[in-house]
Tab-separated table of C-alpha atoms in Angstrom:
chain	number	residue	atom	x	y	z
A	1389	GLY	CA	91.884	58.887	-134.983
A	1390	GLN	CA	93.358	55.618	-134.132
A	1391	ASN	CA	92.064	52.337	-135.174
A	1392	ILE	CA	91.944	48.662	-134.542
A	1393	ASP	CA	90.040	46.189	-136.961
A	1394	GLN	CA	89.373	42.929	-136.273
A	1395	PRO	CA	85.998	40.662	-136.772
A	1396	THR	CA	83.815	40.472	-133.779
A	1397	GLU	CA	82.994	36.203	-134.106
A	1398	MET	CA	84.758	33.383	-136.169
A	1399	THR	CA	84.163	29.236	-136.698
A	1400	ALA	CA	86.772	26.553	-136.828
A	1401	THR	CA	86.595	22.672	-137.232
A	1402	GLU	CA	89.262	20.802	-134.232
A	1403	GLY	CA	92.139	20.215	-136.172
A	1404	ALA	CA	92.324	23.236	-138.971
A	1405	ILE	CA	93.856	25.537	-139.455
A	1406	VAL	CA	92.322	29.120	-138.762
A	1407	GLN	CA	93.807	32.563	-139.807
A	1408	ILE	CA	92.413	36.154	-137.494
A	1409	ASN	CA	92.735	39.151	-139.466
A	1410	CYS	CA	93.533	42.947	-137.925
A	1411	THR	CA	94.124	45.827	-139.666
A	1412	TYR	CA	95.099	48.887	-137.806
A	1413	GLN	CA	95.365	52.766	-138.808
A	1414	THR	CA	97.432	54.185	-135.478
A	1415	SER	CA	100.067	58.203	-135.002
A	1416	GLY	CA	102.835	56.074	-134.549
A	1417	PHE	CA	103.616	52.196	-134.468
A	1418	ASN	CA	105.981	50.644	-131.623
A	1419	GLY	CA	105.195	46.972	-131.979
A	1420	LEU	CA	102.399	44.835	-132.582
A	1421	PHE	CA	100.790	42.312	-129.603
A	1422	TRP	CA	98.281	39.459	-130.099
A	1423	TYR	CA	96.433	38.740	-126.434
A	1424	GLN	CA	94.293	35.210	-126.012
A	1425	GLN	CA	91.494	35.690	-123.229
A	1426	HIS	CA	89.164	32.768	-122.097
A	1427	ALA	CA	85.980	33.727	-121.203
A	1428	GLY	CA	86.014	35.115	-117.435
A	1429	GLU	CA	90.105	35.045	-117.314
A	1430	ALA	CA	92.777	38.149	-118.145
A	1431	PRO	CA	94.511	38.340	-121.375
A	1432	THR	CA	97.489	36.502	-121.917
A	1433	PHE	CA	100.159	36.866	-124.081
A	1434	LEU	CA	100.747	35.618	-127.731
A	1435	SER	CA	103.048	36.915	-129.417
A	1436	TYR	CA	105.177	40.158	-130.516
A	1437	ASN	CA	105.875	41.954	-134.122
A	1438	VAL	CA	107.969	44.619	-135.066
A	1439	LEU	CA	109.564	44.377	-138.224
A	1440	ASP	CA	107.411	42.896	-141.600
A	1441	GLY	CA	107.290	38.665	-141.477
A	1442	LEU	CA	106.038	35.978	-140.070
A	1443	GLU	CA	106.600	34.801	-136.037
A	1444	GLU	CA	106.266	31.293	-135.619
A	1445	LYS	CA	105.662	30.183	-132.139
A	1446	GLY	CA	104.630	26.386	-132.008
A	1447	ARG	CA	100.937	25.604	-133.291
A	1448	PHE	CA	100.207	30.209	-132.999
A	1449	SER	CA	102.430	32.020	-135.897
A	1450	SER	CA	102.073	35.919	-136.394
A	1451	PHE	CA	102.741	37.479	-139.185
A	1452	LEU	CA	102.725	41.774	-140.287
A	1453	SER	CA	102.780	43.929	-142.787
A	1454	ARG	CA	103.623	47.378	-141.365
A	1455	SER	CA	102.729	49.066	-145.345
A	1456	LYS	CA	99.766	47.561	-145.481
A	1457	GLY	CA	98.772	48.102	-141.386
A	1458	TYR	CA	98.280	44.264	-141.440
A	1459	SER	CA	98.682	41.987	-138.866
A	1460	TYR	CA	97.171	38.325	-138.721
A	1461	LEU	CA	97.017	35.096	-136.232
A	1462	LEU	CA	97.335	32.005	-137.698
A	1463	LEU	CA	96.503	28.748	-134.997
A	1464	LYS	CA	97.311	25.483	-135.943
A	1465	GLU	CA	96.012	21.608	-135.581
A	1466	LEU	CA	93.319	23.764	-133.551
A	1467	GLN	CA	92.348	21.960	-130.323
A	1468	MET	CA	88.677	23.114	-128.311
A	1469	LYS	CA	91.144	24.503	-125.422
A	1470	ASP	CA	91.880	27.825	-127.831
A	1471	SER	CA	88.252	28.383	-127.825
A	1472	ALA	CA	88.933	32.281	-126.912
A	1473	SER	CA	89.091	36.047	-127.423
A	1474	TYR	CA	91.749	36.997	-129.312
A	1475	LEU	CA	93.293	40.825	-128.674
A	1476	CYS	CA	95.277	42.838	-131.450
A	1477	ALA	CA	96.547	45.537	-129.912
A	1478	VAL	CA	99.175	48.122	-131.001
A	1479	ARG	CA	101.843	49.794	-129.444
A	1480	ASP	CA	101.311	53.614	-131.088
A	1481	SER	CA	103.911	56.688	-130.307
A	1482	ASN	CA	103.651	57.556	-126.797
A	1483	TYR	CA	104.091	53.685	-126.284
A	1484	GLN	CA	100.376	53.138	-125.359
A	1485	LEU	CA	98.648	49.752	-126.310
A	1486	ILE	CA	95.400	50.508	-129.137
A	1487	TRP	CA	93.445	47.410	-128.034
A	1488	GLY	CA	90.868	45.741	-130.947
A	1489	ALA	CA	87.429	44.605	-129.464
A	1490	GLY	CA	88.749	41.304	-129.559
A	1491	THR	CA	87.675	38.496	-132.036
A	1492	LYS	CA	85.470	35.555	-130.548
A	1493	LEU	CA	86.848	32.065	-131.478
A	1494	ILE	CA	84.056	29.456	-132.066
A	1495	ILE	CA	86.137	25.601	-132.275
A	1496	LYS	CA	83.610	22.754	-133.019
A	1497	PRO	CA	84.444	19.674	-132.957
B	1482	ASP	CA	104.436	33.423	-105.751
B	1483	ALA	CA	105.747	35.945	-107.712
B	1484	GLY	CA	102.848	37.708	-110.389
B	1485	ILE	CA	100.614	40.201	-109.890
B	1486	THR	CA	97.858	40.092	-107.859
B	1487	GLN	CA	94.432	42.338	-107.503
B	1488	SER	CA	91.552	42.908	-104.861
B	1489	PRO	CA	89.078	42.105	-104.515
B	1490	ARG	CA	87.878	40.068	-107.573
B	1491	TYR	CA	84.255	41.490	-107.298
B	1492	LYS	CA	82.799	44.029	-105.474
B	1493	ILE	CA	79.340	44.989	-105.535
B	1494	THR	CA	78.802	48.817	-104.709
B	1495	GLU	CA	76.135	51.540	-104.638
B	1496	THR	CA	76.198	54.948	-106.660
B	1497	GLY	CA	77.426	57.950	-105.195
B	1498	ARG	CA	80.007	55.384	-102.505
B	1499	GLN	CA	84.069	55.345	-102.824
B	1500	VAL	CA	85.416	52.343	-103.994
B	1501	THR	CA	89.491	51.317	-104.433
B	1502	LEU	CA	90.722	48.004	-106.769
B	1503	MET	CA	94.167	47.250	-105.248
B	1504	CYS	CA	97.177	45.533	-107.667
B	1505	HIS	CA	100.373	44.483	-106.397
B	1506	GLN	CA	103.146	42.898	-108.631
B	1507	THR	CA	105.966	41.451	-107.231
B	1508	TRP	CA	108.113	41.626	-110.346
B	1509	SER	CA	109.289	45.418	-109.705
B	1510	HIS	CA	108.038	46.139	-112.968
B	1511	SER	CA	107.971	49.888	-113.725
B	1512	TYR	CA	105.117	50.255	-115.555
B	1513	MET	CA	101.952	49.611	-114.872
B	1514	PHE	CA	98.436	50.380	-116.139
B	1515	TRP	CA	94.854	50.304	-115.570
B	1516	TYR	CA	92.274	48.904	-118.174
B	1517	ARG	CA	88.297	48.144	-118.297
B	1518	GLN	CA	86.853	46.149	-120.332
B	1519	ASP	CA	83.110	46.331	-121.642
B	1520	LEU	CA	81.349	44.269	-123.804
B	1521	GLY	CA	81.784	45.703	-127.616
B	1522	HIS	CA	84.731	47.771	-126.761
B	1523	GLY	CA	88.774	46.750	-126.449
B	1524	LEU	CA	90.358	47.030	-123.642
B	1525	ARG	CA	90.184	50.729	-122.290
B	1526	LEU	CA	92.833	52.073	-120.412
B	1527	ILE	CA	92.614	54.641	-117.323
B	1528	TYR	CA	95.937	55.387	-115.969
B	1529	TYR	CA	98.884	54.333	-116.176
B	1530	SER	CA	102.530	54.586	-114.792
B	1531	ALA	CA	105.615	54.743	-115.219
B	1532	ALA	CA	106.783	54.339	-111.991
B	1533	ALA	CA	106.742	54.873	-108.457
B	1534	ASP	CA	105.164	58.781	-107.934
B	1535	ILE	CA	104.340	59.213	-111.702
B	1536	THR	CA	101.451	58.625	-113.233
B	1537	ASP	CA	99.341	59.775	-116.416
B	1538	LYS	CA	95.696	59.640	-117.449
B	1539	GLY	CA	95.322	56.943	-120.453
B	1540	GLU	CA	91.938	57.418	-122.729
B	1541	VAL	CA	89.288	57.313	-120.190
B	1542	PRO	CA	90.096	58.859	-116.848
B	1543	ASP	CA	87.123	60.476	-115.663
B	1544	GLY	CA	86.149	59.688	-112.279
B	1545	TYR	CA	89.322	58.091	-111.113
B	1546	VAL	CA	92.308	58.618	-109.269
B	1547	VAL	CA	95.103	56.997	-109.209
B	1548	SER	CA	98.393	57.120	-106.720
B	1549	ARG	CA	101.498	54.994	-107.043
B	1550	SER	CA	103.948	55.264	-103.755
B	1551	LYS	CA	105.377	52.454	-104.006
B	1552	THR	CA	106.339	50.480	-107.531
B	1553	GLU	CA	104.939	47.144	-106.186
B	1554	ASN	CA	101.375	48.963	-105.882
B	1555	PHE	CA	98.783	51.326	-108.245
B	1556	PRO	CA	95.766	51.041	-106.553
B	1557	LEU	CA	92.401	52.441	-108.619
B	1558	THR	CA	90.065	54.727	-107.037
B	1559	LEU	CA	86.770	55.514	-107.573
B	1560	GLU	CA	85.666	58.709	-106.045
B	1561	SER	CA	81.797	58.461	-106.438
B	1562	ALA	CA	80.941	55.385	-107.991
B	1563	THR	CA	78.656	55.756	-111.161
B	1564	ARG	CA	76.232	52.552	-112.862
B	1565	SER	CA	79.002	53.717	-116.621
B	1566	GLN	CA	81.873	52.628	-114.542
B	1567	THR	CA	80.104	48.712	-113.929
B	1568	SER	CA	82.933	46.742	-115.805
B	1569	VAL	CA	85.898	44.102	-115.196
B	1570	TYR	CA	89.484	46.207	-114.140
B	1571	PHE	CA	92.586	44.589	-115.219
B	1572	CYS	CA	95.954	45.625	-113.812
B	1573	ALA	CA	98.843	44.786	-115.809
B	1574	SER	CA	102.360	45.936	-115.747
B	1575	THR	CA	105.654	46.224	-117.930
B	1576	GLY	CA	105.679	46.877	-122.228
B	1577	GLU	CA	104.195	42.963	-122.786
B	1578	GLN	CA	101.300	43.560	-120.509
B	1579	TYR	CA	101.620	40.729	-117.826
B	1580	PHE	CA	97.494	41.045	-116.731
B	1581	GLY	CA	96.475	40.652	-112.861
B	1582	PRO	CA	93.077	38.521	-112.707
B	1583	GLY	CA	90.460	40.663	-113.112
B	1584	THR	CA	88.286	43.110	-110.675
B	1585	ARG	CA	85.050	42.494	-111.317
B	1586	LEU	CA	82.986	46.112	-109.907
B	1587	THR	CA	79.199	46.031	-109.866
B	1588	VAL	CA	77.170	49.275	-108.987
B	1589	THR	CA	73.992	49.296	-108.276
């Protein structure tokens, strides 16, 4: 079957760095996505990786290793507004997105 | 304003009733998707559409019907609502999945 695993919840301190991991087993791979979702709101697109390596976008970076079925989202200089759920999703061979259950990130002052 | 909108934003209905959730996008994106999101689950795909008059089932299609007569509209109908269909429903478009604001549906 297809499976996306992420930690359920993480806690970090304002100003620090946090890494949110995602492992996947899917039928085919056509890219990995990260989304941010604040409570009561819709998910918003953060990043897309299709090749191995690190993609940097401001305070956020996303890494992919296809051979290991592994990705992480790195958030630097954490701000209180980064408190949200972070969703990992993989596009499979049918070009459908398979979603993880999300990681709730709690930022403490 | 350009974007993707959903209506209604909140809906309470009774078991057995038919209810339609609307989704409208102004970008002319080909692909559109319907998801439901429940606590403890990731987003689950209900139906998707590659273009007008082309629709296909996702992971959890039972109890739902879709149509797409125009590119910009993708309504989702619950033919006979059940309590298990209480959820937050999101419409999205394109491969990167731009999401609408969601509809919170409660079936009593």
